[in-house]
Amino acid sequence: MLFAEGNRDWENTPGWAQFLISVGHAWPHDLSIRRLGLISLPCDSAAAGLVALGAVVRDLENPDANDVTGHYEALARHAHQYLTSCRDCEYRCNPDIKKCGYIAEALGRVRSLRSPRRVFVVSDRTNIEQRHLAFAYQDLIEFPKPQFAADWYLYDQPPPVLPTNEGELCADRYRGFFPEKEVFAENLRRTYSGLCLAGRAAGERSTRDRFASVRFRQDGFDCRLDDLLTINRWSDAAVSRVSFFNTRTEKFDRPSESPALVVADGHVSFLKATGRREFQQSDILGVFSRTLERDALETLGNKIEAWRQWYETDDEVLSRTGPTPRGITVMILRRKSPQ
Amino acid sequence: MVTASEIFEFVADTENWFVERRELASVAFGNLRRNLRLMFMRLRETDDQESREISEKLRMHISEWLTVPIRFDRSMVDALHALGGPAAVHKRWGSEIGTSYANALVSVEEVSRMENPVRVELRGIINSLREQNTSFKIWCHRRARAHFESIVEPPAEVLNDSVFLHSLSNYKDVRPFHTLIKVGPLRSFGWSSAPDALITAPRFSRLIQVVWSGCSDEQHFGYDPIAAGIQGAGKQSPAQQNRISWSSRTIHSGEDSRLENERGEEDEFELFKQSTPRDEQRYATLIQIDDEHGILYPKHAKVLTFDPAPDVPEPIALRPLGTDVIEGMFCILPRLGEVDLGEIQAGEGQFSRKWKERLRHELAINADGIHRLLRNGGITLVHLRSRMGNWAKPPTTVIHAPQNRRDFEILINVLGVDFDPGDPRIHKGIPWWQYAWREIQRARGEAIQTGLKEHEIIHEELQGFLNGLLAEIRSNAARSDTFQLPIVVGRDAYGDLLFFKIVTIEDGYLAPDSELKCVRELGVIEQWRV
């Protein structure tokens, strides 16, 4: 796998980039223990994207890493929010003022894989208590069954699974990072919301531009890091394996409740992520440059100190990544077991 | 743009990181420091405002002389003489301070006749690095740059733009080089401040630090929260053994250096840190708005700002300093008050044009004379000559003028500026200089309190008002780094809003409340640098 950054020539993937990808790949899937991590580098970089890329490859290998299971419930929750709160809301959309408890508007609009050009709306014939969904398009009303839930998806979101191979992710793009591992083919057609990237404080554009400066080449094909992450609207991929939290606007690109892992780009993003209730059960791994003002460094230091009460150092991830390159410092904490 | 690959290549290729600390000593300068330190401490302990202001001035002078390679010349003598004659000081503050002052005057005369050893040392370092064709840069405060530039001899030798690093944002963009030169101790804020990244994320392998003896580096300079956290846990995992680490050596030199070290020069910055700040002072952050002016805000304050970036969801917002306010944004200073349109708005700058014209005329025909008259009138400012030149500059949105009202009154009285015959304001009983002073205050964004009703500034309401003017604000911001907009609702004028483009943001100030949130000259703001 060849690597290029900015205007530099192609080279073998350098040790620092390989290490960061390995950290993401080695991050445990163990939802019973919460982990918090910080990685610091001597400069600004696409490091968070590389860590997220490693986690994407990890998730592609995991048969359970998909949104298909539980999708019907997700549609039902959306329908419930739309009918009981958002449809008749006078604030568009200001949950802080409305104090509705939601974080984003439910538009109530869905599409079907069988007729993707039609936009259905959640119908009043939906029975929330019985969890019977009803979607209306003009005079037509459809009543999706749970076993066919994957045929339906939210209007501005990727579908949970593609009906055919058309539009699926290209396995070769990902296999080259860990050739000895096997990508689970079904995942190439499936969306997954268990991994979230919290973008840098400067905004989505800035985050994406930074990641786009990193490219990989395998078997003559080039791809950019931002494409490989398959964030909604960042690439042509029909499915998404990473959701995006815009730290600047504090909005998600798609619903992402309690992702298993949040990778935060920058110290501001990391600190905001640790304060979000959506991420209270998630592992959070922050990546930042040490070229920060003292105030910012001390804020991070104080946070680490405060966690010591409930967290202890965890060496598991680093035992699987190989030596840490000089210039990178890593701290990973896991929640202490109750006594 | 420097890439992470380039930085990591440099880090991997560098075998050793090395600090070479060149500690200088001088008997005469040491005597001067000692006497000024004593004066500082004693004056600080008094209750009266004048004494404390003088102690602040002394702190500023000492801080500058220890951290900037200034020329040792008459300006140092003038700076001390501004306090008054030795007999007057003795009478005012007693024998201890009086004696120290007298001794300091003797020392400063001696110091002013020698070349600053720091400059000699720096010249040698720079020449040596150039002979070896070694890439180097100099870390210094923007305002100290001229002192470094004057060390080498133009036109053959010039320190060009690319040699200097002034800020963290400069540093982030710099490509790896060999040697960094720095004068003064390593501190994280205030005088001689530098980012911790010089140690934790070096772009160079050798740091040459030129310091006066007794000036220690800040204890935890080079702070890395992760390394500190791991140390705190008592664990040294294999991951941490490959860290960047520095070795160092200290070279003592200078006049009677061994004797100086045995006497043990005290660390002034430690002394200043331990001096209790005045109750009415608070830590502040400087927003620099042009080459000569800045605004101090309370640290972590929320500042009303305009972000000109096109895709920002909230261009006008109250943003916290330290995180969300960045260079390139505009800070917005409201100035509210009952506006007498007939007097102020119709002829903005009319008063300052008049006295400035008179000042320019006086400077042209007899600069020494006007200087003497101002001194005799009671202006005790150091560098009064250069200040007069500054005050004579034409008015713009910001009016160059004395910082305090008393000095301005003296200036106008000496210049003899008054109403034109027949001006109806003659009979109002308010002297001309007060109108002119009000004009200056407005330009600086200070609240007008001359008998007018004081309006409470409600930023949220201003935000709503400004959002309605977004197109006009964007248009102005595209054309100018400084502009103003009137606050007019219906037919009522409530004041106006000053927009200043943010050049740099700098921590490390401790200033009284009265100095916050208004435009000041950087030369004046310096005195509040910690």
mmCIF file of C-alpha atoms in Angstrom, chain A residues 3 5-6 8 11 14 16 38-45 205 210 248-249 268 288 290-295 297-298 300-302 304 308 313 315 318 324-331, chain B residues 1 3-9 11 14 17 168 171-172 188 196-197 200-201 203 218 220-226 229-230 233 235 237 239-240 242-244 299-300 307 311-313 507:
data_model
loop_
_atom_site.group_PDB
_atom_site.id
_atom_site.type_symbol
_atom_site.label_atom_id
_atom_site.label_comp_id
_atom_site.label_asym_id
_atom_site.label_seq_id
_atom_site.Cartn_x
_atom_site.Cartn_y
_atom_site.Cartn_z
ATOM 1 C CA PHE A 3 0.893 6.575 0.721
ATOM 2 C CA GLU A 5 0.407 13.375 1.712
ATOM 3 C CA GLY A 6 -0.076 16.784 0.140
ATOM 4 C CA ARG A 8 4.781 14.661 -1.582
ATOM 5 C CA GLU A 11 6.064 6.145 -0.611
ATOM 6 C CA PRO A 14 5.147 5.521 6.845
ATOM 7 C CA TRP A 16 3.430 6.903 11.995
ATOM 8 C CA LEU A 38 -5.882 10.439 23.802
ATOM 9 C CA ILE A 39 -3.234 10.496 21.125
ATOM 10 C CA SER A 40 -0.972 13.509 20.710
ATOM 11 C CA LEU A 41 1.220 14.312 17.760
ATOM 12 C CA PRO A 42 3.869 16.949 17.129
ATOM 13 C CA CYS A 43 1.849 18.653 14.395
ATOM 14 C CA ASP A 44 -1.557 18.994 12.822
ATOM 15 C CA SER A 45 -2.393 16.049 10.585
ATOM 16 C CA ARG A 205 -15.138 21.420 5.402
ATOM 17 C CA ARG A 210 -7.383 17.802 5.916
ATOM 18 C CA ARG A 248 -18.894 23.401 15.137
ATOM 19 C CA THR A 249 -22.651 23.217 14.554
ATOM 20 C CA VAL A 268 -11.996 20.928 21.297
ATOM 21 C CA PHE A 288 -4.714 16.324 18.930
ATOM 22 C CA ARG A 290 0.714 19.340 20.903
ATOM 23 C CA THR A 291 1.063 22.719 19.195
ATOM 24 C CA LEU A 292 -1.580 24.192 21.472
ATOM 25 C CA GLU A 293 -1.737 27.121 23.882
ATOM 26 C CA ARG A 294 -0.990 26.297 27.521
ATOM 27 C CA ASP A 295 -4.606 26.871 28.503
ATOM 28 C CA LEU A 297 -3.142 21.742 27.288
ATOM 29 C CA GLU A 298 -4.052 22.321 30.913
ATOM 30 C CA LEU A 300 -6.903 18.386 28.773
ATOM 31 C CA GLY A 301 -4.577 17.659 31.665
ATOM 32 C CA ASN A 302 -7.265 18.545 34.188
ATOM 33 C CA ILE A 304 -7.281 13.361 32.561
ATOM 34 C CA ARG A 308 -8.290 9.023 37.369
ATOM 35 C CA THR A 313 -4.478 2.813 32.454
ATOM 36 C CA ASP A 315 -2.264 -1.283 27.753
ATOM 37 C CA LEU A 318 -0.901 -0.698 22.493
ATOM 38 C CA THR A 324 4.757 3.829 19.259
ATOM 39 C CA PRO A 325 6.628 6.037 16.794
ATOM 40 C CA ARG A 326 8.717 8.768 18.307
ATOM 41 C CA GLY A 327 6.766 11.986 18.486
ATOM 42 C CA ILE A 328 3.461 10.296 19.286
ATOM 43 C CA THR A 329 2.238 9.919 22.857
ATOM 44 C CA VAL A 330 -0.738 7.765 23.730
ATOM 45 C CA MET A 331 -2.848 7.317 26.802
ATOM 46 C CA MET B 1 2.084 23.713 3.936
ATOM 47 C CA THR B 3 3.088 17.966 6.148
ATOM 48 C CA ALA B 4 2.980 15.553 9.052
ATOM 49 C CA SER B 5 5.193 13.225 7.017
ATOM 50 C CA GLU B 6 7.907 15.856 6.891
ATOM 51 C CA ILE B 7 7.711 16.453 10.637
ATOM 52 C CA PHE B 8 7.810 12.767 11.465
ATOM 53 C CA GLU B 9 10.753 12.248 9.120
ATOM 54 C CA VAL B 11 11.746 13.525 14.342
ATOM 55 C CA THR B 14 17.069 13.485 14.776
ATOM 56 C CA TRP B 17 17.679 17.296 21.107
ATOM 57 C CA LEU B 168 2.130 29.534 17.771
ATOM 58 C CA TYR B 171 5.384 27.859 14.537
ATOM 59 C CA LYS B 172 2.758 25.428 13.304
ATOM 60 C CA SER B 188 4.355 29.865 29.131
ATOM 61 C CA ASP B 196 5.263 24.406 25.279
ATOM 62 C CA ALA B 197 5.460 22.928 21.787
ATOM 63 C CA THR B 200 7.209 18.807 23.224
ATOM 64 C CA ALA B 201 6.908 19.192 19.458
ATOM 65 C CA ARG B 203 10.849 21.539 14.686
ATOM 66 C CA GLU B 218 9.314 28.065 34.434
ATOM 67 C CA HIS B 220 6.792 22.856 34.134
ATOM 68 C CA PHE B 221 7.576 24.443 30.816
ATOM 69 C CA GLY B 222 7.138 21.910 28.062
ATOM 70 C CA TYR B 223 3.880 20.606 29.439
ATOM 71 C CA ASP B 224 2.406 17.541 27.779
ATOM 72 C CA PRO B 225 -0.894 16.453 29.397
ATOM 73 C CA ILE B 226 -0.504 12.858 28.269
ATOM 74 C CA GLY B 229 -0.933 11.876 33.126
ATOM 75 C CA ILE B 230 1.183 8.788 32.615
ATOM 76 C CA ALA B 233 -0.192 7.108 37.218
ATOM 77 C CA LYS B 235 3.447 3.887 34.817
ATOM 78 C CA SER B 237 4.851 1.851 29.442
ATOM 79 C CA ALA B 239 5.104 3.308 24.415
ATOM 80 C CA GLN B 240 6.515 6.179 26.397
ATOM 81 C CA ASN B 242 10.477 6.388 22.714
ATOM 82 C CA ARG B 243 9.616 9.987 23.592
ATOM 83 C CA ILE B 244 11.413 13.128 22.528
ATOM 84 C CA LYS B 299 -9.256 35.897 30.146
ATOM 85 C CA HIS B 300 -11.909 33.437 28.934
ATOM 86 C CA ASP B 307 -16.595 35.579 11.420
ATOM 87 C CA ASP B 311 -20.104 28.883 5.472
ATOM 88 C CA VAL B 312 -20.353 29.780 9.139
ATOM 89 C CA PRO B 313 -23.800 29.113 10.622
ATOM 90 C CA ASP B 507 -2.333 35.578 26.717
#
